[in-house]
mmCIF file of C-alpha atoms and ligand atoms in Angstrom:
data_model
loop_
_atom_site.group_PDB
_atom_site.id
_atom_site.type_symbol
_atom_site.label_atom_id
_atom_site.label_comp_id
_atom_site.label_asym_id
_atom_site.label_seq_id
_atom_site.Cartn_x
_atom_site.Cartn_y
_atom_site.Cartn_z
ATOM 1 C CA MET A 120 10.057 -6.510 -37.486
ATOM 2 C CA ARG A 121 7.957 -3.856 -39.162
ATOM 3 C CA GLU A 122 4.720 -5.021 -37.574
ATOM 4 C CA TRP A 123 6.098 -4.191 -34.131
ATOM 5 C CA ASN A 124 6.639 -0.518 -34.962
ATOM 6 C CA TRP A 125 3.923 0.430 -32.536
ATOM 7 C CA LEU A 126 6.139 -0.668 -29.651
ATOM 8 C CA SER A 127 8.851 1.859 -30.430
ATOM 9 C CA GLU A 128 6.285 4.507 -31.347
ATOM 10 C CA GLU A 129 4.575 4.085 -27.982
ATOM 11 C CA LEU A 130 7.912 4.107 -26.138
ATOM 12 C CA ASP A 131 8.917 7.312 -27.960
ATOM 13 C CA ARG A 132 5.606 8.863 -26.981
ATOM 14 C CA LEU A 133 6.205 7.952 -23.325
ATOM 15 C CA ARG A 134 9.685 9.479 -23.459
ATOM 16 C CA GLU A 135 8.339 12.705 -24.976
ATOM 17 C CA GLN A 136 5.815 12.994 -22.152
ATOM 18 C CA GLU A 137 8.384 12.302 -19.427
ATOM 19 C CA LEU A 138 6.462 9.140 -18.612
ATOM 20 C CA TYR A 139 9.043 6.552 -19.661
ATOM 21 C CA ARG A 140 9.940 4.307 -16.746
ATOM 22 C CA THR A 141 13.024 2.293 -15.924
ATOM 23 C CA MET A 142 14.157 0.371 -12.855
ATOM 24 C CA THR A 143 16.944 1.357 -10.512
ATOM 25 C CA VAL A 144 18.906 -1.399 -8.813
ATOM 26 C CA LEU A 145 19.273 -0.870 -5.056
ATOM 27 C CA GLU A 146 22.175 -2.869 -3.641
ATOM 28 C CA GLY A 147 21.991 -4.546 -0.269
ATOM 29 C CA PRO A 148 18.988 -5.105 1.982
ATOM 30 C CA GLN A 149 15.997 -2.775 2.048
ATOM 31 C CA THR A 150 16.718 -0.513 4.995
ATOM 32 C CA THR A 151 17.367 3.170 5.747
ATOM 33 C CA VAL A 152 20.620 3.273 3.760
ATOM 34 C CA VAL A 153 21.065 1.546 0.414
ATOM 35 C CA GLU A 154 23.468 1.825 -2.485
ATOM 36 C CA ALA A 155 22.123 3.026 -5.825
ATOM 37 C CA GLU A 156 24.117 3.863 -8.960
ATOM 38 C CA GLY A 157 27.355 3.322 -7.110
ATOM 39 C CA ARG A 158 26.771 5.590 -4.146
ATOM 40 C CA PRO A 159 25.068 5.345 -0.753
ATOM 41 C CA GLN A 160 21.600 6.831 -0.512
ATOM 42 C CA ARG A 161 19.389 7.444 2.482
ATOM 43 C CA LEU A 162 16.214 5.643 1.487
ATOM 44 C CA PHE A 163 13.045 7.700 1.998
ATOM 45 C CA SER A 164 10.635 5.926 -0.314
ATOM 46 C CA SER A 165 10.343 2.364 0.898
ATOM 47 C CA ASN A 166 7.146 0.715 2.109
ATOM 48 C CA ASN A 167 9.245 -1.216 4.633
ATOM 49 C CA TYR A 168 7.884 1.205 7.237
ATOM 50 C CA LEU A 169 8.952 -0.665 10.364
ATOM 51 C CA ASP A 170 12.289 -1.800 8.931
ATOM 52 C CA LEU A 171 11.271 -5.438 9.412
ATOM 53 C CA ALA A 172 12.397 -6.642 5.954
ATOM 54 C CA ASN A 173 15.973 -6.767 7.201
ATOM 55 C CA ASP A 174 15.312 -7.492 10.880
ATOM 56 C CA PRO A 175 17.652 -10.134 12.368
ATOM 57 C CA GLU A 176 14.822 -12.048 14.075
ATOM 58 C CA VAL A 177 12.671 -12.017 10.956
ATOM 59 C CA LYS A 178 15.612 -13.258 8.917
ATOM 60 C CA ALA A 179 16.328 -15.969 11.514
ATOM 61 C CA ALA A 180 12.713 -17.176 11.278
ATOM 62 C CA ALA A 181 13.019 -17.275 7.486
ATOM 63 C CA CYS A 182 16.304 -19.237 7.716
ATOM 64 C CA GLU A 183 14.756 -21.732 10.094
ATOM 65 C CA ALA A 184 11.807 -22.275 7.733
ATOM 66 C CA LEU A 185 14.224 -22.655 4.842
ATOM 67 C CA GLU A 186 16.077 -25.436 6.660
ATOM 68 C CA GLN A 187 12.909 -27.163 7.789
ATOM 69 C CA TYR A 188 10.713 -26.866 4.687
ATOM 70 C CA GLY A 189 12.972 -25.996 1.748
ATOM 71 C CA VAL A 190 12.224 -23.300 -0.789
ATOM 72 C CA GLY A 191 9.126 -23.844 -2.934
ATOM 73 C CA ALA A 192 5.583 -24.606 -1.780
ATOM 74 C CA GLY A 193 5.211 -27.161 -4.587
ATOM 75 C CA GLY A 194 1.549 -26.615 -5.354
ATOM 76 C CA SER A 195 -1.440 -24.351 -5.034
ATOM 77 C CA ARG A 196 -3.046 -23.929 -1.624
ATOM 78 C CA LEU A 197 -5.895 -26.315 -2.522
ATOM 79 C CA THR A 198 -3.563 -29.068 -3.739
ATOM 80 C CA THR A 199 -0.210 -29.639 -1.997
ATOM 81 C CA GLY A 200 0.870 -26.063 -1.184
ATOM 82 C CA THR A 201 -0.601 -25.532 2.287
ATOM 83 C CA GLY A 202 1.926 -26.084 5.075
ATOM 84 C CA PRO A 203 1.752 -25.454 8.821
ATOM 85 C CA LEU A 204 3.273 -21.973 8.403
ATOM 86 C CA HIS A 205 0.508 -20.882 6.003
ATOM 87 C CA VAL A 206 -2.063 -21.934 8.590
ATOM 88 C CA ARG A 207 -0.244 -20.320 11.511
ATOM 89 C CA LEU A 208 0.177 -17.049 9.643
ATOM 90 C CA GLU A 209 -3.536 -16.965 8.801
ATOM 91 C CA GLU A 210 -4.452 -17.613 12.429
ATOM 92 C CA GLU A 211 -2.130 -14.834 13.555
ATOM 93 C CA LEU A 212 -3.561 -12.407 10.976
ATOM 94 C CA ALA A 213 -7.124 -13.143 12.088
ATOM 95 C CA ARG A 214 -6.146 -12.552 15.712
ATOM 96 C CA PHE A 215 -4.237 -9.353 14.907
ATOM 97 C CA LYS A 216 -7.191 -7.913 12.995
ATOM 98 C CA GLY A 217 -9.812 -9.240 15.413
ATOM 99 C CA ARG A 218 -11.612 -11.439 12.902
ATOM 100 C CA GLU A 219 -12.809 -15.065 12.812
ATOM 101 C CA ALA A 220 -10.536 -16.042 9.944
ATOM 102 C CA ALA A 221 -7.982 -14.881 7.390
ATOM 103 C CA LEU A 222 -6.665 -16.017 4.023
ATOM 104 C CA VAL A 223 -3.262 -15.317 2.478
ATOM 105 C CA PHE A 224 -2.954 -14.589 -1.255
ATOM 106 C CA ASN A 225 0.377 -14.377 -3.086
ATOM 107 C CA THR A 226 0.302 -10.585 -3.282
ATOM 108 C CA GLY A 227 -1.966 -7.739 -2.296
ATOM 109 C CA TYR A 228 -2.630 -7.196 -5.978
ATOM 110 C CA MET A 229 -3.850 -10.770 -6.346
ATOM 111 C CA ALA A 230 -5.926 -10.463 -3.185
ATOM 112 C CA ASN A 231 -7.834 -7.434 -4.497
ATOM 113 C CA VAL A 232 -8.358 -8.912 -7.937
ATOM 114 C CA GLY A 233 -9.443 -12.259 -6.453
ATOM 115 C CA ILE A 234 -11.718 -10.877 -3.728
ATOM 116 C CA LEU A 235 -13.552 -8.333 -5.883
ATOM 117 C CA SER A 236 -14.084 -10.701 -8.811
ATOM 118 C CA ALA A 237 -15.325 -13.450 -6.490
ATOM 119 C CA LEU A 238 -17.690 -11.315 -4.430
ATOM 120 C CA MET A 239 -19.202 -9.157 -7.148
ATOM 121 C CA GLY A 240 -20.540 -9.893 -10.626
ATOM 122 C CA ARG A 241 -22.806 -8.764 -13.423
ATOM 123 C CA GLY A 242 -25.773 -6.804 -12.107
ATOM 124 C CA ASP A 243 -23.988 -5.828 -8.869
ATOM 125 C CA VAL A 244 -22.596 -2.369 -8.079
ATOM 126 C CA ILE A 245 -19.175 -1.479 -6.689
ATOM 127 C CA PHE A 246 -18.750 2.025 -5.254
ATOM 128 C CA SER A 247 -15.053 2.793 -5.569
ATOM 129 C CA ASP A 248 -13.052 5.830 -4.398
ATOM 130 C CA GLN A 249 -11.501 7.773 -7.265
ATOM 131 C CA LEU A 250 -7.991 7.341 -5.820
ATOM 132 C CA ASN A 251 -8.171 3.625 -5.040
ATOM 133 C CA HIS A 252 -5.149 1.485 -5.820
ATOM 134 C CA ALA A 253 -4.764 0.012 -9.316
ATOM 135 C CA SER A 254 -5.327 -3.514 -7.974
ATOM 136 C CA ILE A 255 -8.800 -2.474 -6.777
ATOM 137 C CA ILE A 256 -9.532 -0.888 -10.144
ATOM 138 C CA ASP A 257 -8.470 -4.081 -11.923
ATOM 139 C CA GLY A 258 -10.504 -6.238 -9.521
ATOM 140 C CA CYS A 259 -13.561 -4.068 -10.182
ATOM 141 C CA ARG A 260 -13.101 -4.414 -13.936
ATOM 142 C CA LEU A 261 -12.596 -8.163 -13.777
ATOM 143 C CA SER A 262 -15.700 -8.655 -11.643
ATOM 144 C CA GLY A 263 -18.010 -7.496 -14.432
ATOM 145 C CA ALA A 264 -20.003 -5.477 -11.880
ATOM 146 C CA GLU A 265 -21.072 -1.922 -12.577
ATOM 147 C CA VAL A 266 -18.365 0.353 -11.153
ATOM 148 C CA VAL A 267 -19.446 3.692 -9.725
ATOM 149 C CA VAL A 268 -16.482 5.917 -8.921
ATOM 150 C CA TYR A 269 -17.066 8.560 -6.241
ATOM 151 C CA ARG A 270 -14.924 11.637 -5.624
ATOM 152 C CA HIS A 271 -11.971 11.033 -3.328
ATOM 153 C CA ASN A 272 -13.144 10.714 0.294
ATOM 154 C CA ASP A 273 -16.291 12.688 -0.614
ATOM 155 C CA MET A 274 -19.033 11.104 1.479
ATOM 156 C CA ALA A 275 -21.731 13.426 0.123
ATOM 157 C CA ASP A 276 -20.916 12.254 -3.396
ATOM 158 C CA LEU A 277 -20.874 8.626 -2.220
ATOM 159 C CA GLU A 278 -24.278 9.053 -0.608
ATOM 160 C CA GLU A 279 -25.747 10.537 -3.759
ATOM 161 C CA LYS A 280 -24.451 7.562 -5.742
ATOM 162 C CA LEU A 281 -25.670 5.031 -3.174
ATOM 163 C CA GLY A 282 -29.098 6.651 -3.442
ATOM 164 C CA ALA A 283 -29.114 6.341 -7.225
ATOM 165 C CA TYR A 284 -28.433 2.584 -7.071
ATOM 166 C CA ARG A 285 -30.651 1.719 -4.112
ATOM 167 C CA GLY A 286 -31.787 -1.888 -3.934
ATOM 168 C CA ARG A 287 -28.863 -3.426 -5.860
ATOM 169 C CA LYS A 288 -26.311 -5.787 -4.302
ATOM 170 C CA GLY A 289 -23.550 -3.330 -3.497
ATOM 171 C CA LEU A 290 -20.043 -3.015 -2.077
ATOM 172 C CA ILE A 291 -18.156 0.131 -1.125
ATOM 173 C CA VAL A 292 -14.412 -0.310 -1.564
ATOM 174 C CA SER A 293 -11.718 2.096 -0.419
ATOM 175 C CA ASP A 294 -8.063 2.259 0.508
ATOM 176 C CA GLY A 295 -7.675 2.690 4.292
ATOM 177 C CA VAL A 296 -4.576 4.836 3.777
ATOM 178 C CA PHE A 297 -4.294 6.153 0.219
ATOM 179 C CA SER A 298 -1.027 4.955 -1.227
ATOM 180 C CA MET A 299 0.061 8.100 -3.097
ATOM 181 C CA ASP A 300 -1.543 10.719 -0.827
ATOM 182 C CA GLY A 301 -1.106 9.228 2.631
ATOM 183 C CA ASP A 302 -4.530 10.375 3.823
ATOM 184 C CA LEU A 303 -7.097 8.164 5.576
ATOM 185 C CA VAL A 304 -10.559 7.036 4.556
ATOM 186 C CA PRO A 305 -13.333 8.709 6.625
ATOM 187 C CA LEU A 306 -14.334 5.310 7.972
ATOM 188 C CA PRO A 307 -17.067 6.324 10.460
ATOM 189 C CA GLN A 308 -19.099 8.078 7.747
ATOM 190 C CA LEU A 309 -18.416 5.383 5.162
ATOM 191 C CA VAL A 310 -19.581 2.575 7.471
ATOM 192 C CA GLU A 311 -22.641 4.557 8.503
ATOM 193 C CA LEU A 312 -23.603 5.095 4.851
ATOM 194 C CA ALA A 313 -23.095 1.401 4.081
ATOM 195 C CA LYS A 314 -25.462 0.459 6.920
ATOM 196 C CA ARG A 315 -28.039 3.006 5.886
ATOM 197 C CA TYR A 316 -28.042 1.920 2.240
ATOM 198 C CA GLY A 317 -27.685 -1.819 2.913
ATOM 199 C CA VAL A 318 -24.355 -2.408 1.144
ATOM 200 C CA ARG A 319 -21.136 -4.110 2.279
ATOM 201 C CA THR A 320 -17.735 -2.535 2.931
ATOM 202 C CA MET A 321 -14.221 -3.497 1.886
ATOM 203 C CA ILE A 322 -11.136 -1.610 3.087
ATOM 204 C CA ASP A 323 -7.614 -2.070 1.710
ATOM 205 C CA GLU A 324 -5.207 -1.823 4.658
ATOM 206 C CA ALA A 325 -1.978 -2.107 2.628
ATOM 207 C CA HIS A 326 -0.480 1.119 4.045
ATOM 208 C CA ALA A 327 -2.452 1.059 7.307
ATOM 209 C CA THR A 328 -1.366 -2.295 8.733
ATOM 210 C CA GLY A 329 1.521 -1.752 11.147
ATOM 211 C CA VAL A 330 1.247 2.013 10.661
ATOM 212 C CA VAL A 331 -2.027 3.589 11.809
ATOM 213 C CA GLY A 332 -3.890 3.032 15.046
ATOM 214 C CA ALA A 333 -2.189 3.099 18.446
ATOM 215 C CA THR A 334 -0.717 -0.401 17.995
ATOM 216 C CA GLY A 335 -0.647 -0.521 14.197
ATOM 217 C CA ARG A 336 -3.777 -2.594 13.761
ATOM 218 C CA GLY A 337 -4.998 -0.244 11.066
ATOM 219 C CA THR A 338 -7.793 2.100 10.156
ATOM 220 C CA GLU A 339 -10.432 0.527 12.414
ATOM 221 C CA GLU A 340 -8.144 0.968 15.420
ATOM 222 C CA TYR A 341 -7.387 4.566 14.420
ATOM 223 C CA TYR A 342 -11.101 5.400 14.501
ATOM 224 C CA HIS A 343 -11.871 3.134 17.493
ATOM 225 C CA MET A 344 -14.338 1.110 15.457
ATOM 226 C CA GLU A 345 -12.926 -2.389 15.574
ATOM 227 C CA GLY A 346 -14.861 -5.067 13.738
ATOM 228 C CA SER A 347 -16.948 -2.690 11.623
ATOM 229 C CA VAL A 348 -15.615 -3.480 8.126
ATOM 230 C CA ASP A 349 -16.963 -6.548 6.296
ATOM 231 C CA VAL A 350 -13.920 -7.327 4.139
ATOM 232 C CA LEU A 351 -10.574 -6.262 5.568
ATOM 233 C CA MET A 352 -7.803 -6.669 3.021
ATOM 234 C CA GLY A 353 -4.088 -5.956 3.378
ATOM 235 C CA THR A 354 -0.584 -6.972 2.430
ATOM 236 C CA LEU A 355 2.415 -8.473 4.178
ATOM 237 C CA SER A 356 4.745 -6.696 1.749
ATOM 238 C CA LYS A 357 4.770 -3.278 3.398
ATOM 239 C CA ALA A 358 5.114 -2.670 7.149
ATOM 240 C CA VAL A 359 5.200 -6.414 7.874
ATOM 241 C CA GLY A 360 8.353 -6.638 5.769
ATOM 242 C CA SER A 361 7.652 -9.850 3.858
ATOM 243 C CA GLU A 362 5.344 -10.667 0.924
ATOM 244 C CA GLY A 363 1.774 -11.797 0.378
ATOM 245 C CA GLY A 364 -1.703 -10.284 0.378
ATOM 246 C CA PHE A 365 -4.370 -11.158 2.892
ATOM 247 C CA VAL A 366 -8.030 -10.821 3.723
ATOM 248 C CA CYS A 367 -9.655 -11.034 7.152
ATOM 249 C CA GLY A 368 -13.337 -11.526 7.861
ATOM 250 C CA SER A 369 -15.995 -14.010 8.877
ATOM 251 C CA LYS A 370 -15.374 -17.747 8.485
ATOM 252 C CA GLU A 371 -18.073 -17.791 5.865
ATOM 253 C CA LEU A 372 -16.347 -15.062 3.823
ATOM 254 C CA ILE A 373 -13.032 -16.913 3.967
ATOM 255 C CA HIS A 374 -14.575 -20.266 2.961
ATOM 256 C CA TYR A 375 -16.345 -18.522 0.103
ATOM 257 C CA LEU A 376 -13.078 -16.986 -1.137
ATOM 258 C CA ILE A 377 -11.211 -20.305 -0.834
ATOM 259 C CA ASN A 378 -13.805 -21.744 -3.199
ATOM 260 C CA LYS A 379 -14.293 -18.778 -5.514
ATOM 261 C CA ALA A 380 -11.270 -16.474 -5.707
ATOM 262 C CA ARG A 381 -9.459 -17.502 -8.874
ATOM 263 C CA SER A 382 -6.197 -15.697 -8.042
ATOM 264 C CA PHE A 383 -6.098 -17.746 -4.833
ATOM 265 C CA ILE A 384 -7.040 -21.064 -6.435
ATOM 266 C CA PHE A 385 -4.935 -20.999 -9.602
ATOM 267 C CA SER A 386 -1.516 -19.977 -8.359
ATOM 268 C CA THR A 387 1.226 -21.798 -6.468
ATOM 269 C CA ALA A 388 1.265 -21.019 -2.750
ATOM 270 C CA LEU A 389 3.911 -18.681 -1.368
ATOM 271 C CA SER A 390 7.065 -20.283 -0.013
ATOM 272 C CA PRO A 391 7.146 -21.350 3.665
ATOM 273 C CA VAL A 392 10.164 -19.020 3.974
ATOM 274 C CA THR A 393 7.986 -16.043 3.071
ATOM 275 C CA MET A 394 5.256 -17.220 5.454
ATOM 276 C CA ALA A 395 7.730 -17.552 8.331
ATOM 277 C CA ALA A 396 9.027 -14.017 7.708
ATOM 278 C CA GLY A 397 5.482 -12.643 7.594
ATOM 279 C CA LEU A 398 4.544 -14.440 10.785
ATOM 280 C CA ARG A 399 7.617 -13.217 12.664
ATOM 281 C CA GLY A 400 7.114 -9.678 11.345
ATOM 282 C CA LEU A 401 3.522 -9.672 12.536
ATOM 283 C CA GLN A 402 4.554 -10.957 15.966
ATOM 284 C CA LYS A 403 7.231 -8.283 16.237
ATOM 285 C CA ILE A 404 4.736 -5.506 15.508
ATOM 286 C CA GLN A 405 2.840 -6.720 18.589
ATOM 287 C CA GLU A 406 5.892 -7.396 20.769
ATOM 288 C CA GLU A 407 7.523 -4.045 19.962
ATOM 289 C CA PRO A 408 4.750 -1.452 19.710
ATOM 290 C CA GLN A 409 7.417 1.235 20.102
ATOM 291 C CA ARG A 410 8.241 0.710 16.405
ATOM 292 C CA VAL A 411 4.782 1.963 15.440
ATOM 293 C CA ALA A 412 5.044 4.865 17.907
ATOM 294 C CA GLN A 413 8.502 5.780 16.597
ATOM 295 C CA LEU A 414 7.241 5.836 13.016
ATOM 296 C CA ARG A 415 4.484 8.245 14.059
ATOM 297 C CA ASP A 416 6.986 10.433 15.966
ATOM 298 C CA ASN A 417 9.249 10.485 12.925
ATOM 299 C CA MET A 418 6.446 11.752 10.700
ATOM 300 C CA ALA A 419 5.516 14.464 13.212
ATOM 301 C CA PHE A 420 9.176 15.516 13.430
ATOM 302 C CA LEU A 421 9.638 15.650 9.642
ATOM 303 C CA CYS A 422 6.445 17.696 9.206
ATOM 304 C CA ARG A 423 7.638 20.166 11.874
ATOM 305 C CA GLU A 424 11.021 20.489 10.172
ATOM 306 C CA LEU A 425 9.434 21.081 6.767
ATOM 307 C CA GLY A 426 7.088 23.629 8.329
ATOM 308 C CA ARG A 427 10.115 25.601 9.489
ATOM 309 C CA TYR A 428 11.223 25.863 5.850
ATOM 310 C CA GLY A 429 7.813 27.167 4.838
ATOM 311 C CA ILE A 430 6.559 23.818 3.552
ATOM 312 C CA PRO A 431 3.376 23.269 5.592
ATOM 313 C CA VAL A 432 2.594 19.549 5.536
ATOM 314 C CA GLN A 433 0.811 17.000 7.671
ATOM 315 C CA SER A 434 0.250 13.241 7.520
ATOM 316 C CA ASP A 435 -1.455 10.622 9.705
ATOM 317 C CA SER A 436 0.367 7.780 7.948
ATOM 318 C CA ALA A 437 3.958 7.015 6.940
ATOM 319 C CA ILE A 438 3.444 8.601 3.523
ATOM 320 C CA LEU A 439 4.013 12.281 2.774
ATOM 321 C CA PRO A 440 3.352 13.427 -0.791
ATOM 322 C CA ILE A 441 5.073 16.587 -1.943
ATOM 323 C CA ILE A 442 3.195 17.550 -5.058
ATOM 324 C CA VAL A 443 5.260 19.391 -7.648
ATOM 325 C CA GLY A 444 2.873 19.159 -10.611
ATOM 326 C CA GLU A 445 4.752 18.666 -13.848
ATOM 327 C CA GLU A 446 6.210 15.232 -14.531
ATOM 328 C CA LYS A 447 9.508 16.756 -15.640
ATOM 329 C CA ARG A 448 9.825 18.796 -12.455
ATOM 330 C CA ALA A 449 9.236 15.768 -10.274
ATOM 331 C CA MET A 450 11.919 13.807 -12.102
ATOM 332 C CA ALA A 451 14.378 16.712 -11.801
ATOM 333 C CA ALA A 452 13.654 17.032 -8.072
ATOM 334 C CA MET A 453 14.249 13.317 -7.567
ATOM 335 C CA GLU A 454 17.601 13.578 -9.377
ATOM 336 C CA ALA A 455 18.615 16.625 -7.344
ATOM 337 C CA LEU A 456 17.805 14.781 -4.115
ATOM 338 C CA LYS A 457 19.830 11.781 -5.266
ATOM 339 C CA GLU A 458 22.780 14.124 -5.850
ATOM 340 C CA ARG A 459 22.486 15.031 -2.175
ATOM 341 C CA GLY A 460 22.272 11.376 -1.127
ATOM 342 C CA TYR A 461 18.502 11.164 -0.529
ATOM 343 C CA TYR A 462 16.486 8.619 -2.441
ATOM 344 C CA VAL A 463 12.860 9.748 -2.804
ATOM 345 C CA SER A 464 10.750 8.289 -5.619
ATOM 346 C CA ALA A 465 9.045 10.607 -8.069
ATOM 347 C CA ILE A 466 5.531 9.379 -8.848
ATOM 348 C CA ARG A 467 3.910 10.173 -12.173
ATOM 349 C CA TYR A 468 0.934 9.312 -14.338
ATOM 350 C CA PRO A 469 -0.574 6.705 -14.519
ATOM 351 C CA THR A 470 0.057 6.085 -10.808
ATOM 352 C CA VAL A 471 -1.298 9.573 -10.072
ATOM 353 C CA ALA A 472 -3.305 11.985 -12.244
ATOM 354 C CA ARG A 473 -1.488 13.846 -15.030
ATOM 355 C CA GLY A 474 -0.002 17.102 -13.822
ATOM 356 C CA SER A 475 -0.011 16.004 -10.182
ATOM 357 C CA ALA A 476 3.434 14.388 -10.197
ATOM 358 C CA ARG A 477 4.995 14.268 -6.776
ATOM 359 C CA LEU A 478 7.823 13.194 -4.564
ATOM 360 C CA ARG A 479 6.485 10.412 -2.391
ATOM 361 C CA VAL A 480 8.313 10.516 0.904
ATOM 362 C CA ALA A 481 7.859 7.360 2.975
ATOM 363 C CA LEU A 482 9.364 7.029 6.428
ATOM 364 C CA MET A 483 10.697 4.137 8.459
ATOM 365 C CA SER A 484 10.583 3.790 12.234
ATOM 366 C CA SER A 485 14.388 3.487 12.204
ATOM 367 C CA HIS A 486 15.172 6.803 10.484
ATOM 368 C CA THR A 487 17.147 8.980 12.875
ATOM 369 C CA ARG A 488 16.373 12.589 13.747
ATOM 370 C CA GLU A 489 19.558 13.596 11.949
ATOM 371 C CA GLU A 490 18.469 11.803 8.783
ATOM 372 C CA LEU A 491 15.009 13.360 8.953
ATOM 373 C CA ALA A 492 16.380 16.867 9.504
ATOM 374 C CA GLY A 493 18.796 16.317 6.612
ATOM 375 C CA LEU A 494 15.956 15.232 4.339
ATOM 376 C CA ALA A 495 13.893 18.303 5.254
ATOM 377 C CA GLN A 496 16.775 20.586 4.405
ATOM 378 C CA ALA A 497 17.505 18.779 1.136
ATOM 379 C CA LEU A 498 13.834 18.982 0.140
ATOM 380 C CA ALA A 499 13.753 22.688 0.948
ATOM 381 C CA CYS A 500 16.841 23.283 -1.230
ATOM 382 C CA VAL A 501 15.521 21.251 -4.120
ATOM 383 C CA LEU A 502 12.119 22.949 -3.973
ATOM 384 C CA GLY A 503 13.809 26.361 -3.952
ATOM 385 C CA ARG A 504 12.905 27.315 -0.377
ATOM 386 C CA ASN A 505 15.033 29.499 1.823
ATOM 387 C CA THR A 506 17.179 27.233 3.949
ATOM 388 C CA GLU A 507 18.554 29.998 6.194
ATOM 389 C CA ARG A 508 16.866 29.868 9.561
HETATM 390 C C1 PLP B 124 0.841 -2.042 -2.525
HETATM 391 C C2 PLP B 124 -0.637 -2.040 -2.558
HETATM 392 C C3 PLP B 124 -1.346 -3.169 -2.944
HETATM 393 C C4 PLP B 124 -0.660 -4.375 -3.523
HETATM 394 O O1 PLP B 124 0.009 -5.107 -2.572
HETATM 395 P P1 PLP B 124 1.230 -6.029 -3.029
HETATM 396 O O2 PLP B 124 1.380 -6.994 -1.926
HETATM 397 O O3 PLP B 124 2.392 -5.142 -3.207
HETATM 398 O O4 PLP B 124 0.802 -6.673 -4.320
HETATM 399 C C5 PLP B 124 -2.711 -3.143 -2.832
HETATM 400 N N1 PLP B 124 -3.365 -2.052 -2.386
HETATM 401 C C6 PLP B 124 -2.709 -0.942 -2.027
HETATM 402 C C7 PLP B 124 -3.473 0.236 -1.522
HETATM 403 C C8 PLP B 124 -1.326 -0.896 -2.121
HETATM 404 O O5 PLP B 124 -0.678 0.215 -1.807
#
């Protein structure tokens, strides 16, 4: 197959640059301890922040839906795929986020691509943070709108760019919690700028839902500015423990997306089993707010421990990036942590910029103090810090 030489050439190039990726199989459910490559690992890189993916009540709700509705949805949402659980989950999401209505997409990726391409088009302008998630970038590209990238969380730069495009139909889009950095969008300033320049706002709450704000309602709750974002997007695949993307907003916005978002229209609906798990997960976040509080306490504890080893870090989310720079170094650090029984993903280009490879530590509410202290010590060892104290 001579004509396919470029495949192996490209793969060789990736290997040379330490950018070649493979998948690791994790045995058992996604929780604080998993088995990888034949040995137990304490998992410190999952987005299952509240440990709901393996929660007995969530699983029971999924089992019940399985018995009652079977496995597949059988059609797209606009044909035969909408069941009572899809509707109930959307009602619950709207209530949780304090909006008139909500719509569930199959994934967060599909939600971003569908929303952005439906709302914006040729002649419009999207102002997008430099570190936004790939699904936002792809949605921007697909929309055909002009995409103006502003420096990460730099509101002065955003304002300059808003000024340069005054008078055009515009949308500012940003992650609420940045997925590889764990920092938060400066929402008060962003919303103020949007008002002043007459553009709309869209915030991606993938890593904020169930994590930030006193009761895990997200970025708006964190800043005490409920109801201020026009398009509130998120996913059920992270803290909620299930699968599926979502958007919350006005009834008009939701009806528009039902009619216009191609990734919503042209794909089979998620299974009722997945909807039941998402619904139960969302209810549990509200019934057991101590999970959200515990997650926050865990992050504060880990940061204190790392500080004692001379690694000064801080995070307002469940994500703590430890930037090591070179791709090779990040991969070596990940391997060394695995040797010690700690599973922390190394993140490289193209997920983050070249030369800013990192260990992405993600916490769960159910990690114990002992596990967190152990991780801090292992990180200190692997990063060559003095572990005598
Ligand atoms: C994970 C993620 C998504 C995609 O959500 P999925 O449900 O996993 O497809 C979108 N945006 C951000 C910021 C994310 O981190």
